[in-house]
mmCIF file of C-alpha atoms in Angstrom:
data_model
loop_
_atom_site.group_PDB
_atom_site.id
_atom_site.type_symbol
_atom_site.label_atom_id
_atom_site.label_comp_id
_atom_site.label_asym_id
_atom_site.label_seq_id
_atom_site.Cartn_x
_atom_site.Cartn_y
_atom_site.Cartn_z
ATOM 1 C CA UNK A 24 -35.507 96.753 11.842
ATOM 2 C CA UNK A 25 -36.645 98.249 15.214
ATOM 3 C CA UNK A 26 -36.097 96.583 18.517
ATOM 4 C CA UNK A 27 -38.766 94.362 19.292
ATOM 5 C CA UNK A 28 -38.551 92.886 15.558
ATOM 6 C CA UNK A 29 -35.245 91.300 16.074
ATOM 7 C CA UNK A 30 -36.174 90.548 19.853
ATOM 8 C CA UNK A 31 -39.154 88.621 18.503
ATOM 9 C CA UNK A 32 -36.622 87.119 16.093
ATOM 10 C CA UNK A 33 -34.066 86.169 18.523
ATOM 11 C CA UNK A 34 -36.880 84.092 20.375
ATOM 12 C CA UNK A 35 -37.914 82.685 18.082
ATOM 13 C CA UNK A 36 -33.853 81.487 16.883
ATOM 14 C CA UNK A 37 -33.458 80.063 20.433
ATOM 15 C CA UNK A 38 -36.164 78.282 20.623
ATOM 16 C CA UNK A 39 -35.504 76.378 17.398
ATOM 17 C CA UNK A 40 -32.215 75.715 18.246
ATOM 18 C CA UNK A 41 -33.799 73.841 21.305
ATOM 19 C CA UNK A 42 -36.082 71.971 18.882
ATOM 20 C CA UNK A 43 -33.074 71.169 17.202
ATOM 21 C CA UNK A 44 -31.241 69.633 20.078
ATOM 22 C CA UNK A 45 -34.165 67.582 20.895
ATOM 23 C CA UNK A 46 -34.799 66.414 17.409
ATOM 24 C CA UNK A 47 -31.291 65.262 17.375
ATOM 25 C CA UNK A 48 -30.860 63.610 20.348
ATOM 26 C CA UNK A 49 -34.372 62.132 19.982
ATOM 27 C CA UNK A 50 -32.710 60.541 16.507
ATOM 28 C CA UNK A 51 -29.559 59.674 17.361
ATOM 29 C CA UNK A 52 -30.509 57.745 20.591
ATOM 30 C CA UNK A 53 -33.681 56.343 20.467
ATOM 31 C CA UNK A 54 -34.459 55.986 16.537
ATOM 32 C CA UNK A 55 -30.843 54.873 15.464
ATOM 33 C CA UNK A 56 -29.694 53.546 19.165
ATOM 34 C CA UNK A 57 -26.138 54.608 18.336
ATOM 35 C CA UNK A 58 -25.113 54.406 21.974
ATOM 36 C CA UNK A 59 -25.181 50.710 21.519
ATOM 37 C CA UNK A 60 -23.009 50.289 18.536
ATOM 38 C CA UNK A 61 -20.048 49.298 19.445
ATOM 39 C CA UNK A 62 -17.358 49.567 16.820
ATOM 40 C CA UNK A 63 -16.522 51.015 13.433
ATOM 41 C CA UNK A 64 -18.044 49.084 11.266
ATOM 42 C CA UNK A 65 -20.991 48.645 12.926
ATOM 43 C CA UNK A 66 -21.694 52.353 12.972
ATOM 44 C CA UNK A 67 -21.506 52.235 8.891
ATOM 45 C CA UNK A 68 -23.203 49.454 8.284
ATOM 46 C CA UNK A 69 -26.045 51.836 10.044
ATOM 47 C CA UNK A 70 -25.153 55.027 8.342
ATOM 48 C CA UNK A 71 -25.882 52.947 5.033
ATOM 49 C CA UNK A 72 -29.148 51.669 6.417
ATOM 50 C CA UNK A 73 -30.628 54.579 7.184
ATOM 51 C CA UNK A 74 -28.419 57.333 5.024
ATOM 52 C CA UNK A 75 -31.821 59.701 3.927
ATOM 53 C CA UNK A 76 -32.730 60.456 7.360
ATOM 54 C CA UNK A 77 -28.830 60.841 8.287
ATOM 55 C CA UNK A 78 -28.552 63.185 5.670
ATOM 56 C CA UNK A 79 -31.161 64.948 6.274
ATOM 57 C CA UNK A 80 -30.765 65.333 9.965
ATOM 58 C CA UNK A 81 -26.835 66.280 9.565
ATOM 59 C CA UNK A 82 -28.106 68.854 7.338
ATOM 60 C CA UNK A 83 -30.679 70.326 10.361
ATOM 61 C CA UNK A 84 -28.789 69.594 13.660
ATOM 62 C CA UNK A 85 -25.602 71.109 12.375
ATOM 63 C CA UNK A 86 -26.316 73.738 9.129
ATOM 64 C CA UNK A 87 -30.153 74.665 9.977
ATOM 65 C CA UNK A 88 -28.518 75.131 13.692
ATOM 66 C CA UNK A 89 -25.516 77.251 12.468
ATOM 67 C CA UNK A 90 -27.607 79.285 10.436
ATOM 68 C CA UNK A 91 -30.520 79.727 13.135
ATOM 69 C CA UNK A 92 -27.399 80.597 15.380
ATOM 70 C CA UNK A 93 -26.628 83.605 13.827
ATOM 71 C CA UNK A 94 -30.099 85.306 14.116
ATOM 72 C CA UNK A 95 -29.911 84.513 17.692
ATOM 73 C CA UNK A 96 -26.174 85.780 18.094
ATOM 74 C CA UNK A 97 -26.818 88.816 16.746
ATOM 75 C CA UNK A 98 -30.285 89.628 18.077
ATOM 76 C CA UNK A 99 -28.320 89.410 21.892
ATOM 77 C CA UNK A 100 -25.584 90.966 20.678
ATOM 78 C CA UNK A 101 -28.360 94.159 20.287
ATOM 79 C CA UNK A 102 -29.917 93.518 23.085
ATOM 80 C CA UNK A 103 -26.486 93.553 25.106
ATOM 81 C CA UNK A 104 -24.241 95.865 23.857
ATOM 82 C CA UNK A 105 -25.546 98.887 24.963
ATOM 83 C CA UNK A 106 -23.952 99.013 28.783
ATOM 84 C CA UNK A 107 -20.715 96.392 27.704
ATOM 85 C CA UNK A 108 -19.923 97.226 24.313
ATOM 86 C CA UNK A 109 -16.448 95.636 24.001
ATOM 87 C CA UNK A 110 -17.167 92.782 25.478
ATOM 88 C CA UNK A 111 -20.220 91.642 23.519
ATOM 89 C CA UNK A 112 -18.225 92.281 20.919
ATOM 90 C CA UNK A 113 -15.878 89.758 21.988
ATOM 91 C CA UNK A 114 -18.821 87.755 23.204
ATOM 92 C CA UNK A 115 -20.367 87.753 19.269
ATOM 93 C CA UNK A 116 -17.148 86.898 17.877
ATOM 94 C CA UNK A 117 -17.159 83.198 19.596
ATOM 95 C CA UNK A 118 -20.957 83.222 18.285
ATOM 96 C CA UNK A 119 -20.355 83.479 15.358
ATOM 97 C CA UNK A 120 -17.491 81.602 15.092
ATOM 98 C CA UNK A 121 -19.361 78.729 16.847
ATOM 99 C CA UNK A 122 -21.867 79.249 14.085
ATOM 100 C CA UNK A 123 -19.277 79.200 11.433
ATOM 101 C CA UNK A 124 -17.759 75.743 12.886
ATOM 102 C CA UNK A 125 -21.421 73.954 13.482
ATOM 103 C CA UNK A 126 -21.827 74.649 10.020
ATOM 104 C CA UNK A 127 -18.903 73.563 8.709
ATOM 105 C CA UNK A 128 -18.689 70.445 10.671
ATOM 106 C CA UNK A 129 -22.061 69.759 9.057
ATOM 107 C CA UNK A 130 -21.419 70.153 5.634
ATOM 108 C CA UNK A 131 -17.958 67.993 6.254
ATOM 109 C CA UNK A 132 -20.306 64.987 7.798
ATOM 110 C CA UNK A 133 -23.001 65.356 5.128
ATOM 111 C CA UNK A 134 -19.968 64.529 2.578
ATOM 112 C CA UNK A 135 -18.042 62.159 4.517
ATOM 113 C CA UNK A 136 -21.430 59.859 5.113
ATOM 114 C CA UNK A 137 -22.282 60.055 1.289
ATOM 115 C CA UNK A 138 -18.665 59.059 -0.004
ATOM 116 C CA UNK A 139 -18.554 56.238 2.849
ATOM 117 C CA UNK A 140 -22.394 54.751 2.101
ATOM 118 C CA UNK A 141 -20.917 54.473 -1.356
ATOM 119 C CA UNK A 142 -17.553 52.690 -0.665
ATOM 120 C CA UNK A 143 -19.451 50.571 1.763
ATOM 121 C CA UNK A 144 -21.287 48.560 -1.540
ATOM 122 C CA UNK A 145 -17.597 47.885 -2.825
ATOM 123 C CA UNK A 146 -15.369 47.599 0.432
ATOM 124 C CA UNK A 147 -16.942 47.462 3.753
ATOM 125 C CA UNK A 148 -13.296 47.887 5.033
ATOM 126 C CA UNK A 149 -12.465 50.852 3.274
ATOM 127 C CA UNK A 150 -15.380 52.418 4.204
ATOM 128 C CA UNK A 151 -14.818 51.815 7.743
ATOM 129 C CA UNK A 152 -11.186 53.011 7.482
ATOM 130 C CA UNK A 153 -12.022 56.343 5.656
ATOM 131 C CA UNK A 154 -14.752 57.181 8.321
ATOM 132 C CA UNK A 155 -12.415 56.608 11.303
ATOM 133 C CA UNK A 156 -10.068 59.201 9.237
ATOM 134 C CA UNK A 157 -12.806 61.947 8.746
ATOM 135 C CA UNK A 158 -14.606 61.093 12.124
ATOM 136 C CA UNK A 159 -12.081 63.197 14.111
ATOM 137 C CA UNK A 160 -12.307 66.140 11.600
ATOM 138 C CA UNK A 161 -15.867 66.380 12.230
ATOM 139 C CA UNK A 162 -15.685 66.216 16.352
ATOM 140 C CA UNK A 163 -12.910 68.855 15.778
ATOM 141 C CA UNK A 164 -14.859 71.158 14.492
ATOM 142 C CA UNK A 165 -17.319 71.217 16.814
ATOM 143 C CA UNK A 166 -19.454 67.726 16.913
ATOM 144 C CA UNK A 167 -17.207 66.323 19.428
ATOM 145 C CA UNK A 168 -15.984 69.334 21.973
ATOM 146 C CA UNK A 169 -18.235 72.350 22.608
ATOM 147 C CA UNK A 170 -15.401 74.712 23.874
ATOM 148 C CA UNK A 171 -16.816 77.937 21.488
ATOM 149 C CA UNK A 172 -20.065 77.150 21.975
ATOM 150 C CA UNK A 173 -19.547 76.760 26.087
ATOM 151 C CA UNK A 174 -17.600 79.801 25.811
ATOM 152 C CA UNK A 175 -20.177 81.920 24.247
ATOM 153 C CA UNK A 176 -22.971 80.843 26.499
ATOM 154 C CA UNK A 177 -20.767 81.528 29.380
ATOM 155 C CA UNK A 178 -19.568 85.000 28.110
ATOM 156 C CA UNK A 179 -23.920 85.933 26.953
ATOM 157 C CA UNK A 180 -24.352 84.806 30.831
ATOM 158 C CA UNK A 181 -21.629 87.480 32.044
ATOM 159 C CA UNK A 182 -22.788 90.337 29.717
ATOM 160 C CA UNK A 183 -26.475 90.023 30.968
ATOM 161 C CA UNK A 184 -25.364 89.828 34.619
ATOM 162 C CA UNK A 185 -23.084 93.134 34.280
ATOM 163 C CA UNK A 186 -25.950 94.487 32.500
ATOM 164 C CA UNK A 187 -28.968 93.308 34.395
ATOM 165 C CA UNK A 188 -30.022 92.143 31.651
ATOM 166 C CA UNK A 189 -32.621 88.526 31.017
ATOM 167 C CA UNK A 190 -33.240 87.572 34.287
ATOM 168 C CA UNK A 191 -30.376 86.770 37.035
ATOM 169 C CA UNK A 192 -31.568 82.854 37.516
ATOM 170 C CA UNK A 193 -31.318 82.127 33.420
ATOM 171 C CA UNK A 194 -28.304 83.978 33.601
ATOM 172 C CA UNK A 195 -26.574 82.151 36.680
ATOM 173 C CA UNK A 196 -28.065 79.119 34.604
ATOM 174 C CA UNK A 197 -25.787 80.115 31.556
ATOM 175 C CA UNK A 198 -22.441 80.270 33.564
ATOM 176 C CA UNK A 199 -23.126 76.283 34.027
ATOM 177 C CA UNK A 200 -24.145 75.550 30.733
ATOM 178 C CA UNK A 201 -21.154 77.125 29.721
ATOM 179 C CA UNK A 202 -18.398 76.270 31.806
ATOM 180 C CA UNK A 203 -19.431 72.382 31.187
ATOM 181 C CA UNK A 204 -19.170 72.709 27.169
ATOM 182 C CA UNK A 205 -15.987 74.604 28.019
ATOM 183 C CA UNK A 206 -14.795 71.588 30.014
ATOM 184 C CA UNK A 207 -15.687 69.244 27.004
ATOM 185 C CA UNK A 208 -12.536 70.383 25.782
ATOM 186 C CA UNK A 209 -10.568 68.118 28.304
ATOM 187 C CA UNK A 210 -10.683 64.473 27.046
ATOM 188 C CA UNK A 211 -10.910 62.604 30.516
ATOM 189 C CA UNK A 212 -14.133 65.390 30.558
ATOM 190 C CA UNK A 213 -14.987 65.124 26.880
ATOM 191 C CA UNK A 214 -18.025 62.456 27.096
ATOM 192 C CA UNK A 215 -19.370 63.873 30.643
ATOM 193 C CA UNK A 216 -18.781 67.554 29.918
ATOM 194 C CA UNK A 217 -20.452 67.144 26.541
ATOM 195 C CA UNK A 218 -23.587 65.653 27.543
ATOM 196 C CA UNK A 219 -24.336 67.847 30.155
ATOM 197 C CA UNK A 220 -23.974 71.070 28.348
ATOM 198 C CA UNK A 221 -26.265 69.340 25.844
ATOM 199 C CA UNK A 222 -29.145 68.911 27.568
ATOM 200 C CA UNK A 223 -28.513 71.906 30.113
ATOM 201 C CA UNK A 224 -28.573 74.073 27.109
ATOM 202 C CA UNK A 225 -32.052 72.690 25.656
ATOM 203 C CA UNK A 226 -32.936 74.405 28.692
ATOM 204 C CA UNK A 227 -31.141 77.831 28.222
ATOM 205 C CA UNK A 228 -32.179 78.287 24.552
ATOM 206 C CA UNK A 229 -35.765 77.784 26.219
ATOM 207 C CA UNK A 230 -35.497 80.052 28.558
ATOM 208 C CA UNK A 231 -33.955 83.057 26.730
ATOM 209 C CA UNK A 232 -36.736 81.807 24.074
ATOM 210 C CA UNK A 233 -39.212 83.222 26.313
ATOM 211 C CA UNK A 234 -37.257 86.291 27.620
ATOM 212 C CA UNK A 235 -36.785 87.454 24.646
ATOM 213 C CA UNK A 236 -40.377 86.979 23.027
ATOM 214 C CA UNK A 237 -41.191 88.761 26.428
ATOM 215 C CA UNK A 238 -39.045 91.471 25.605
ATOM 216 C CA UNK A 239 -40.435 91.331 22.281
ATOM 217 C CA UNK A 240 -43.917 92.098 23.212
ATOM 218 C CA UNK A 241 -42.856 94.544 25.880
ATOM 219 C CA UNK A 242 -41.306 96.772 22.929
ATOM 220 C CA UNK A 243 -44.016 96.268 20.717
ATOM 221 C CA UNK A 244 -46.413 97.442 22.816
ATOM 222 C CA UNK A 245 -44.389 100.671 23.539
ATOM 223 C CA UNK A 246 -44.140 101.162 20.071
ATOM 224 C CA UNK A 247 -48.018 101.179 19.346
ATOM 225 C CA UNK A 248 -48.235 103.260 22.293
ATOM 226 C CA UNK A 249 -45.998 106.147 21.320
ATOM 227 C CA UNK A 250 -47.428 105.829 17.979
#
């Protein structure tokens, strides 16, 4: 594939991932109002009430994302690698393994929703009691602490300031997106850390949308040239 192919591709990848984010968010706290719910139970009784559109948007904020991840992972990893080889290496690694967590957690919460919607028409208790079991599980892997994810922005944002690489203010940007997922990691942070590399990265995937496409266009029109 030559260059500005996967650039174009790589834009393209971050900027869905930013559609993603909103689309979640967008669901989670204004259509279902989850921040008001206020215990267990409460939050299955909703889950059963609405459990097509919770499948369905498990399935895209956490799968579709992983998946879309990896386009974008790799597309910087061959924009960067050129001028800090070992290190984007490194740097791709978390990627992907962010990737491979999103997607797992996401497959784990698709299941874990279906078998407690069911136990909820038999035992409203049990259903409670087996989602505040798998609940954990699913934060664990990456819907509750953004520690891969904060650390692979943050590395991306190193790489492409060594490099000169993106643009220094989207990449100054990135070292604050990423040290506050990193800092989700540390419960008393968790919540606060969290929600600000959320949004703050809606913003990042944005930008390096529009680098990238940039870039994109930039190589494709050196290509046509020389041809």
């Amino acid at each position: 594939m030559s260059q500005w192919n996967y650039l174009r591709v790589g834009g393209l990848a971050a900027l869905t991932e930013a559609a993603i984010y909103v689309a979640g968010i967008a669901y989670f706290l204004v259509i279902l109002d989850l921040a008001s719910v206020t215990g267990a139970l409460q939050e299955v009784e909703l889950f059963v009430a609405n459990e097509t559109s919770l499948y369905a948007m498990n399935l895209l904020i956490y799968v579709v994302f992983g998946i879309v991840l990896v386009a974008l992972v790799l597309a910087l990893h061959e924009r960067l690698e050129t001028d800090a080889p070992m290190l984007m290496r490194a740097t791709t690694a978390f990627g992907l393994i962010w990737a491979g967590l999103v997607i797992a957690s996401g497959m784990v919460a698709t299941l874990a929703t279906g078998v407690v919607v069911d136990l909820y028409g038999t035992d409203p208790t049990q259903a409670t009691t087996v989602w505040l079991a798998v609940s954990p599980v699913i934060d664990g892997l990456g819907g509750g602490n953004e520690i891969v994810g904060g650390l692979w922005t943050l590395l991306v944002s190193v790489v492409a300031l060594r490099t000169r690489a993106l643009h220094r203010l989207v990449n100054y940007f990135g070292l604050v997106v990423g040290t506050a997922g990193i800092l989700s990691a540390i419960p008393a942070l968790g919540e606060i850390g969290g929600g600000i590399f959320g949004l703050t990265q809606i913003v990042w995937f944005v930008a390096l949308g529009v680098l990238l496409l940039r870039a994109g266009r930039r190589e494709a029109s050196a290509y046509l040239r020389d041809e």
